[in-house]
Amino acid sequence: MLILKLLLIPGFLLLISLAGKRWGPSVAGWLSGLPVVVGPILFFLAIEQGPAFAAQSAVAALSAMFAMIAFCVTYAQVAQRANWPLALVVSLSVWAVLALILSLIPASLPFSVAAAATALLAAPYLFPKVQPVVGGPAPKSDKLVWRMIAGAALTLVVTMLASTVGERWSGLLAVFPVLGSVMAVFSQQTRGPAFTAALLRATATGMYSFSAFCLVLALTVPGLGFGGFGVAVAVSVAMLGVTRQLLAKPAPAPSTN
């Protein structure tokens, strides 16, 4: 399992980086919506703590979509005016505050669905209206190596914490912006703030797939056990295909009323 944790996220970061280089930030961010972090974490929790524990963690993870999208929006906005250290600190602080608030609210699937739906529907209107320069210089190879190392390190820390803090915080920590923070920082360094904003906006679009995974898992694991993971993955991939149509749409213009 340790080897899987060390290889899965860096490998996915490599694929996303190559996708960003080939097709631009929209496709790269959209692909990051796959539950490549939360899926393995919840699977490991199901093995170690039981399917019921994993189902409750999935409910918490679904509500944490609100904090995750807030992270993406905050980083994208701050990055237009400041360098990456400030953007990262502010956006992670927003995530932490919202995660703490969510941890204090009694867990329920209806609340989690409402929180995730609110964030997903509001997200397109909250990102900065910028046009990324896709044709700029490609990221240097050393940057790619460092982002893969950072992704592996963050994944290890999050999975270690998630297995020791109970089902509620396990679910919340499973949605810690591992991919988002690594991609945002290195994208801002190598491609600039406009590219980063487009990447994070597409990430929010891809989060429909992420949310579908958590919802289906919470509903199916209590009855199907580990078979629920297969159902959740299938629905998540199908949802990713549906949201592909949203990438072609321009960012909503602010209202003039």
JSON list of C-alpha atoms in Angstrom, two decimals, residues 3-165:
[
{"chain": "A", "resi": 3, "resn": "ILE", "atom": "CA", "xyz": [4.25, 1.84, -2.74]},
{"chain": "A", "resi": 4, "resn": "LEU", "atom": "CA", "xyz": [0.82, 2.56, -4.20]},
{"chain": "A", "resi": 5, "resn": "LYS", "atom": "CA", "xyz": [0.58, 5.80, -2.22]},
{"chain": "A", "resi": 6, "resn": "LEU", "atom": "CA", "xyz": [4.06, 6.83, -3.35]},
{"chain": "A", "resi": 7, "resn": "LEU", "atom": "CA", "xyz": [3.44, 6.11, -7.03]},
{"chain": "A", "resi": 8, "resn": "LEU", "atom": "CA", "xyz": [-0.22, 6.90, -7.65]},
{"chain": "A", "resi": 9, "resn": "ILE", "atom": "CA", "xyz": [-0.28, 10.67, -7.09]},
{"chain": "A", "resi": 10, "resn": "PRO", "atom": "CA", "xyz": [3.12, 11.41, -8.72]},
{"chain": "A", "resi": 11, "resn": "GLY", "atom": "CA", "xyz": [2.06, 9.33, -11.71]},
{"chain": "A", "resi": 12, "resn": "PHE", "atom": "CA", "xyz": [-1.21, 11.19, -12.00]},
{"chain": "A", "resi": 13, "resn": "LEU", "atom": "CA", "xyz": [0.58, 14.52, -11.65]},
{"chain": "A", "resi": 14, "resn": "LEU", "atom": "CA", "xyz": [2.83, 13.50, -14.52]},
{"chain": "A", "resi": 15, "resn": "LEU", "atom": "CA", "xyz": [-0.19, 12.71, -16.70]},
{"chain": "A", "resi": 16, "resn": "ILE", "atom": "CA", "xyz": [-1.87, 16.01, -15.79]},
{"chain": "A", "resi": 17, "resn": "SER", "atom": "CA", "xyz": [1.31, 17.95, -16.52]},
{"chain": "A", "resi": 18, "resn": "LEU", "atom": "CA", "xyz": [1.63, 16.31, -19.92]},
{"chain": "A", "resi": 19, "resn": "ALA", "atom": "CA", "xyz": [-2.05, 16.99, -20.61]},
{"chain": "A", "resi": 20, "resn": "GLY", "atom": "CA", "xyz": [-1.56, 20.65, -19.69]},
{"chain": "A", "resi": 21, "resn": "LYS", "atom": "CA", "xyz": [1.40, 20.89, -22.02]},
{"chain": "A", "resi": 22, "resn": "ARG", "atom": "CA", "xyz": [-0.45, 19.21, -24.88]},
{"chain": "A", "resi": 23, "resn": "TRP", "atom": "CA", "xyz": [-4.04, 20.48, -24.51]},
{"chain": "A", "resi": 24, "resn": "GLY", "atom": "CA", "xyz": [-3.87, 23.42, -22.12]},
{"chain": "A", "resi": 25, "resn": "PRO", "atom": "CA", "xyz": [-5.04, 24.13, -18.57]},
{"chain": "A", "resi": 26, "resn": "SER", "atom": "CA", "xyz": [-8.70, 23.28, -19.10]},
{"chain": "A", "resi": 27, "resn": "VAL", "atom": "CA", "xyz": [-8.07, 19.63, -19.89]},
{"chain": "A", "resi": 28, "resn": "ALA", "atom": "CA", "xyz": [-5.40, 19.32, -17.18]},
{"chain": "A", "resi": 29, "resn": "GLY", "atom": "CA", "xyz": [-7.67, 20.75, -14.51]},
{"chain": "A", "resi": 30, "resn": "TRP", "atom": "CA", "xyz": [-10.65, 18.73, -15.70]},
{"chain": "A", "resi": 31, "resn": "LEU", "atom": "CA", "xyz": [-8.70, 15.47, -15.39]},
{"chain": "A", "resi": 32, "resn": "SER", "atom": "CA", "xyz": [-7.76, 16.32, -11.81]},
{"chain": "A", "resi": 33, "resn": "GLY", "atom": "CA", "xyz": [-11.44, 15.93, -10.92]},
{"chain": "A", "resi": 34, "resn": "LEU", "atom": "CA", "xyz": [-11.00, 12.16, -10.93]},
{"chain": "A", "resi": 35, "resn": "PRO", "atom": "CA", "xyz": [-11.00, 10.79, -7.33]},
{"chain": "A", "resi": 36, "resn": "VAL", "atom": "CA", "xyz": [-7.36, 9.78, -7.55]},
{"chain": "A", "resi": 37, "resn": "VAL", "atom": "CA", "xyz": [-6.64, 10.99, -4.00]},
{"chain": "A", "resi": 38, "resn": "VAL", "atom": "CA", "xyz": [-9.90, 10.46, -2.13]},
{"chain": "A", "resi": 39, "resn": "GLY", "atom": "CA", "xyz": [-10.55, 7.08, -3.77]},
{"chain": "A", "resi": 40, "resn": "PRO", "atom": "CA", "xyz": [-7.42, 5.32, -2.50]},
{"chain": "A", "resi": 41, "resn": "ILE", "atom": "CA", "xyz": [-7.70, 7.00, 0.91]},
{"chain": "A", "resi": 42, "resn": "LEU", "atom": "CA", "xyz": [-11.28, 5.80, 1.38]},
{"chain": "A", "resi": 43, "resn": "PHE", "atom": "CA", "xyz": [-10.36, 2.36, 0.06]},
{"chain": "A", "resi": 44, "resn": "PHE", "atom": "CA", "xyz": [-7.52, 2.07, 2.56]},
{"chain": "A", "resi": 45, "resn": "LEU", "atom": "CA", "xyz": [-9.89, 3.22, 5.32]},
{"chain": "A", "resi": 46, "resn": "ALA", "atom": "CA", "xyz": [-12.42, 0.57, 4.28]},
{"chain": "A", "resi": 47, "resn": "ILE", "atom": "CA", "xyz": [-9.75, -2.11, 4.55]},
{"chain": "A", "resi": 48, "resn": "GLU", "atom": "CA", "xyz": [-8.41, -0.89, 7.88]},
{"chain": "A", "resi": 49, "resn": "GLN", "atom": "CA", "xyz": [-11.58, 0.43, 9.56]},
{"chain": "A", "resi": 50, "resn": "GLY", "atom": "CA", "xyz": [-14.42, -1.30, 7.73]},
{"chain": "A", "resi": 51, "resn": "PRO", "atom": "CA", "xyz": [-16.92, -0.32, 4.99]},
{"chain": "A", "resi": 52, "resn": "ALA", "atom": "CA", "xyz": [-19.23, 1.54, 7.40]},
{"chain": "A", "resi": 53, "resn": "PHE", "atom": "CA", "xyz": [-16.37, 3.80, 8.46]},
{"chain": "A", "resi": 54, "resn": "ALA", "atom": "CA", "xyz": [-15.49, 4.46, 4.82]},
{"chain": "A", "resi": 55, "resn": "ALA", "atom": "CA", "xyz": [-19.12, 5.28, 3.99]},
{"chain": "A", "resi": 56, "resn": "GLN", "atom": "CA", "xyz": [-19.32, 7.90, 6.74]},
{"chain": "A", "resi": 57, "resn": "SER", "atom": "CA", "xyz": [-15.97, 9.29, 5.64]},
{"chain": "A", "resi": 58, "resn": "ALA", "atom": "CA", "xyz": [-17.35, 9.57, 2.10]},
{"chain": "A", "resi": 59, "resn": "VAL", "atom": "CA", "xyz": [-20.25, 11.65, 3.44]},
{"chain": "A", "resi": 60, "resn": "ALA", "atom": "CA", "xyz": [-17.76, 14.00, 5.10]},
{"chain": "A", "resi": 61, "resn": "ALA", "atom": "CA", "xyz": [-15.62, 14.08, 1.96]},
{"chain": "A", "resi": 62, "resn": "LEU", "atom": "CA", "xyz": [-18.63, 15.11, -0.10]},
{"chain": "A", "resi": 63, "resn": "SER", "atom": "CA", "xyz": [-19.31, 18.07, 2.20]},
{"chain": "A", "resi": 64, "resn": "ALA", "atom": "CA", "xyz": [-15.63, 19.01, 2.01]},
{"chain": "A", "resi": 65, "resn": "MET", "atom": "CA", "xyz": [-16.15, 19.75, -1.68]},
{"chain": "A", "resi": 66, "resn": "PHE", "atom": "CA", "xyz": [-17.30, 23.17, -0.44]},
{"chain": "A", "resi": 67, "resn": "ALA", "atom": "CA", "xyz": [-13.88, 23.79, 1.14]},
{"chain": "A", "resi": 68, "resn": "MET", "atom": "CA", "xyz": [-12.03, 22.37, -1.85]},
{"chain": "A", "resi": 69, "resn": "ILE", "atom": "CA", "xyz": [-13.72, 24.65, -4.36]},
{"chain": "A", "resi": 70, "resn": "ALA", "atom": "CA", "xyz": [-13.22, 27.59, -1.99]},
{"chain": "A", "resi": 71, "resn": "PHE", "atom": "CA", "xyz": [-9.50, 26.76, -2.06]},
{"chain": "A", "resi": 72, "resn": "CYS", "atom": "CA", "xyz": [-9.47, 26.78, -5.87]},
{"chain": "A", "resi": 73, "resn": "VAL", "atom": "CA", "xyz": [-11.34, 30.08, -6.13]},
{"chain": "A", "resi": 74, "resn": "THR", "atom": "CA", "xyz": [-9.22, 31.76, -3.45]},
{"chain": "A", "resi": 75, "resn": "TYR", "atom": "CA", "xyz": [-5.92, 30.68, -4.96]},
{"chain": "A", "resi": 76, "resn": "ALA", "atom": "CA", "xyz": [-6.99, 31.76, -8.44]},
{"chain": "A", "resi": 77, "resn": "GLN", "atom": "CA", "xyz": [-8.06, 35.20, -7.20]},
{"chain": "A", "resi": 78, "resn": "VAL", "atom": "CA", "xyz": [-5.05, 35.87, -4.97]},
{"chain": "A", "resi": 79, "resn": "ALA", "atom": "CA", "xyz": [-2.61, 34.61, -7.61]},
{"chain": "A", "resi": 80, "resn": "GLN", "atom": "CA", "xyz": [-3.67, 37.44, -9.92]},
{"chain": "A", "resi": 81, "resn": "ARG", "atom": "CA", "xyz": [-2.24, 39.93, -7.43]},
{"chain": "A", "resi": 82, "resn": "ALA", "atom": "CA", "xyz": [0.45, 38.10, -5.45]},
{"chain": "A", "resi": 83, "resn": "ASN", "atom": "CA", "xyz": [3.17, 35.47, -5.75]},
{"chain": "A", "resi": 84, "resn": "TRP", "atom": "CA", "xyz": [2.56, 31.82, -4.96]},
{"chain": "A", "resi": 85, "resn": "PRO", "atom": "CA", "xyz": [3.58, 31.78, -1.25]},
{"chain": "A", "resi": 86, "resn": "LEU", "atom": "CA", "xyz": [0.87, 34.27, -0.29]},
{"chain": "A", "resi": 87, "resn": "ALA", "atom": "CA", "xyz": [-1.68, 32.67, -2.60]},
{"chain": "A", "resi": 88, "resn": "LEU", "atom": "CA", "xyz": [-0.97, 29.24, -1.10]},
{"chain": "A", "resi": 89, "resn": "VAL", "atom": "CA", "xyz": [-1.10, 30.42, 2.52]},
{"chain": "A", "resi": 90, "resn": "VAL", "atom": "CA", "xyz": [-4.35, 32.33, 2.05]},
{"chain": "A", "resi": 91, "resn": "SER", "atom": "CA", "xyz": [-6.09, 29.56, 0.10]},
{"chain": "A", "resi": 92, "resn": "LEU", "atom": "CA", "xyz": [-5.02, 26.81, 2.51]},
{"chain": "A", "resi": 93, "resn": "SER", "atom": "CA", "xyz": [-6.17, 28.98, 5.41]},
{"chain": "A", "resi": 94, "resn": "VAL", "atom": "CA", "xyz": [-9.58, 29.31, 3.78]},
{"chain": "A", "resi": 95, "resn": "TRP", "atom": "CA", "xyz": [-9.71, 25.54, 3.31]},
{"chain": "A", "resi": 96, "resn": "ALA", "atom": "CA", "xyz": [-8.75, 24.92, 6.95]},
{"chain": "A", "resi": 97, "resn": "VAL", "atom": "CA", "xyz": [-11.34, 27.34, 8.34]},
{"chain": "A", "resi": 98, "resn": "LEU", "atom": "CA", "xyz": [-14.13, 25.88, 6.22]},
{"chain": "A", "resi": 99, "resn": "ALA", "atom": "CA", "xyz": [-13.07, 22.31, 7.05]},
{"chain": "A", "resi": 100, "resn": "LEU", "atom": "CA", "xyz": [-13.20, 23.16, 10.75]},
{"chain": "A", "resi": 101, "resn": "ILE", "atom": "CA", "xyz": [-16.68, 24.65, 10.37]},
{"chain": "A", "resi": 102, "resn": "LEU", "atom": "CA", "xyz": [-17.85, 21.59, 8.44]},
{"chain": "A", "resi": 103, "resn": "SER", "atom": "CA", "xyz": [-16.48, 19.31, 11.16]},
{"chain": "A", "resi": 104, "resn": "LEU", "atom": "CA", "xyz": [-18.71, 21.03, 13.71]},
{"chain": "A", "resi": 105, "resn": "ILE", "atom": "CA", "xyz": [-21.91, 20.52, 11.70]},
{"chain": "A", "resi": 106, "resn": "PRO", "atom": "CA", "xyz": [-23.72, 17.20, 12.35]},
{"chain": "A", "resi": 107, "resn": "ALA", "atom": "CA", "xyz": [-22.93, 14.79, 9.54]},
{"chain": "A", "resi": 108, "resn": "SER", "atom": "CA", "xyz": [-25.73, 13.96, 7.12]},
{"chain": "A", "resi": 109, "resn": "LEU", "atom": "CA", "xyz": [-25.87, 13.00, 3.48]},
{"chain": "A", "resi": 110, "resn": "PRO", "atom": "CA", "xyz": [-28.50, 15.66, 2.56]},
{"chain": "A", "resi": 111, "resn": "PHE", "atom": "CA", "xyz": [-26.33, 18.41, 4.04]},
{"chain": "A", "resi": 112, "resn": "SER", "atom": "CA", "xyz": [-23.25, 17.12, 2.24]},
{"chain": "A", "resi": 113, "resn": "VAL", "atom": "CA", "xyz": [-25.10, 17.01, -1.08]},
{"chain": "A", "resi": 114, "resn": "ALA", "atom": "CA", "xyz": [-26.38, 20.56, -0.54]},
{"chain": "A", "resi": 115, "resn": "ALA", "atom": "CA", "xyz": [-22.92, 21.87, 0.37]},
{"chain": "A", "resi": 116, "resn": "ALA", "atom": "CA", "xyz": [-21.27, 20.23, -2.64]},
{"chain": "A", "resi": 117, "resn": "ALA", "atom": "CA", "xyz": [-24.01, 21.31, -5.05]},
{"chain": "A", "resi": 118, "resn": "THR", "atom": "CA", "xyz": [-23.87, 24.92, -3.83]},
{"chain": "A", "resi": 119, "resn": "ALA", "atom": "CA", "xyz": [-20.12, 25.09, -4.35]},
{"chain": "A", "resi": 120, "resn": "LEU", "atom": "CA", "xyz": [-20.20, 23.40, -7.76]},
{"chain": "A", "resi": 121, "resn": "LEU", "atom": "CA", "xyz": [-22.96, 25.63, -9.11]},
{"chain": "A", "resi": 122, "resn": "ALA", "atom": "CA", "xyz": [-21.47, 28.86, -7.75]},
{"chain": "A", "resi": 123, "resn": "ALA", "atom": "CA", "xyz": [-17.87, 28.14, -8.76]},
{"chain": "A", "resi": 124, "resn": "PRO", "atom": "CA", "xyz": [-17.99, 29.28, -12.43]},
{"chain": "A", "resi": 125, "resn": "TYR", "atom": "CA", "xyz": [-19.09, 32.77, -11.35]},
{"chain": "A", "resi": 126, "resn": "LEU", "atom": "CA", "xyz": [-16.34, 33.21, -8.75]},
{"chain": "A", "resi": 127, "resn": "PHE", "atom": "CA", "xyz": [-13.14, 32.66, -10.72]},
{"chain": "A", "resi": 128, "resn": "PRO", "atom": "CA", "xyz": [-11.27, 35.60, -12.28]},
{"chain": "A", "resi": 129, "resn": "LYS", "atom": "CA", "xyz": [-12.17, 36.28, -15.90]},
{"chain": "A", "resi": 130, "resn": "VAL", "atom": "CA", "xyz": [-8.80, 35.79, -17.56]},
{"chain": "A", "resi": 131, "resn": "GLN", "atom": "CA", "xyz": [-7.49, 34.22, -20.74]},
{"chain": "A", "resi": 132, "resn": "PRO", "atom": "CA", "xyz": [-4.47, 31.93, -20.23]},
{"chain": "A", "resi": 133, "resn": "VAL", "atom": "CA", "xyz": [-1.46, 32.10, -22.50]},
{"chain": "A", "resi": 134, "resn": "VAL", "atom": "CA", "xyz": [-1.28, 28.46, -23.55]},
{"chain": "A", "resi": 135, "resn": "GLY", "atom": "CA", "xyz": [1.57, 28.83, -25.99]},
{"chain": "A", "resi": 136, "resn": "GLY", "atom": "CA", "xyz": [4.19, 29.85, -23.43]},
{"chain": "A", "resi": 137, "resn": "PRO", "atom": "CA", "xyz": [7.29, 27.89, -22.52]},
{"chain": "A", "resi": 138, "resn": "ALA", "atom": "CA", "xyz": [6.72, 24.38, -21.21]},
{"chain": "A", "resi": 139, "resn": "PRO", "atom": "CA", "xyz": [7.51, 23.62, -17.57]},
{"chain": "A", "resi": 140, "resn": "LYS", "atom": "CA", "xyz": [11.12, 22.66, -16.96]},
{"chain": "A", "resi": 141, "resn": "SER", "atom": "CA", "xyz": [11.82, 19.03, -16.18]},
{"chain": "A", "resi": 142, "resn": "ASP", "atom": "CA", "xyz": [13.12, 19.84, -12.69]},
{"chain": "A", "resi": 143, "resn": "LYS", "atom": "CA", "xyz": [9.82, 21.55, -11.89]},
{"chain": "A", "resi": 144, "resn": "LEU", "atom": "CA", "xyz": [7.97, 18.43, -12.97]},
{"chain": "A", "resi": 145, "resn": "VAL", "atom": "CA", "xyz": [10.13, 16.22, -10.77]},
{"chain": "A", "resi": 146, "resn": "TRP", "atom": "CA", "xyz": [9.63, 18.50, -7.79]},
{"chain": "A", "resi": 147, "resn": "ARG", "atom": "CA", "xyz": [5.86, 18.62, -8.20]},
{"chain": "A", "resi": 148, "resn": "MET", "atom": "CA", "xyz": [5.79, 14.80, -8.28]},
{"chain": "A", "resi": 149, "resn": "ILE", "atom": "CA", "xyz": [7.89, 14.63, -5.10]},
{"chain": "A", "resi": 150, "resn": "ALA", "atom": "CA", "xyz": [5.66, 17.21, -3.42]},
{"chain": "A", "resi": 151, "resn": "GLY", "atom": "CA", "xyz": [2.56, 15.27, -4.43]},
{"chain": "A", "resi": 152, "resn": "ALA", "atom": "CA", "xyz": [3.92, 12.03, -2.95]},
{"chain": "A", "resi": 153, "resn": "ALA", "atom": "CA", "xyz": [4.90, 13.74, 0.30]},
{"chain": "A", "resi": 154, "resn": "LEU", "atom": "CA", "xyz": [1.53, 15.44, 0.72]},
{"chain": "A", "resi": 155, "resn": "THR", "atom": "CA", "xyz": [-0.31, 12.20, 0.00]},
{"chain": "A", "resi": 156, "resn": "LEU", "atom": "CA", "xyz": [1.66, 10.33, 2.66]},
{"chain": "A", "resi": 157, "resn": "VAL", "atom": "CA", "xyz": [0.96, 13.00, 5.28]},
{"chain": "A", "resi": 158, "resn": "VAL", "atom": "CA", "xyz": [-2.75, 13.21, 4.51]},
{"chain": "A", "resi": 159, "resn": "THR", "atom": "CA", "xyz": [-3.29, 9.44, 4.45]},
{"chain": "A", "resi": 160, "resn": "MET", "atom": "CA", "xyz": [-1.39, 9.00, 7.71]},
{"chain": "A", "resi": 161, "resn": "LEU", "atom": "CA", "xyz": [-3.51, 11.64, 9.43]},
{"chain": "A", "resi": 162, "resn": "ALA", "atom": "CA", "xyz": [-6.77, 10.44, 7.90]},
{"chain": "A", "resi": 163, "resn": "SER", "atom": "CA", "xyz": [-6.41, 6.98, 9.42]},
{"chain": "A", "resi": 164, "resn": "THR", "atom": "CA", "xyz": [-6.04, 8.30, 12.98]},
{"chain": "A", "resi": 165, "resn": "VAL", "atom": "CA", "xyz": [-8.57, 11.10, 13.47]}
]
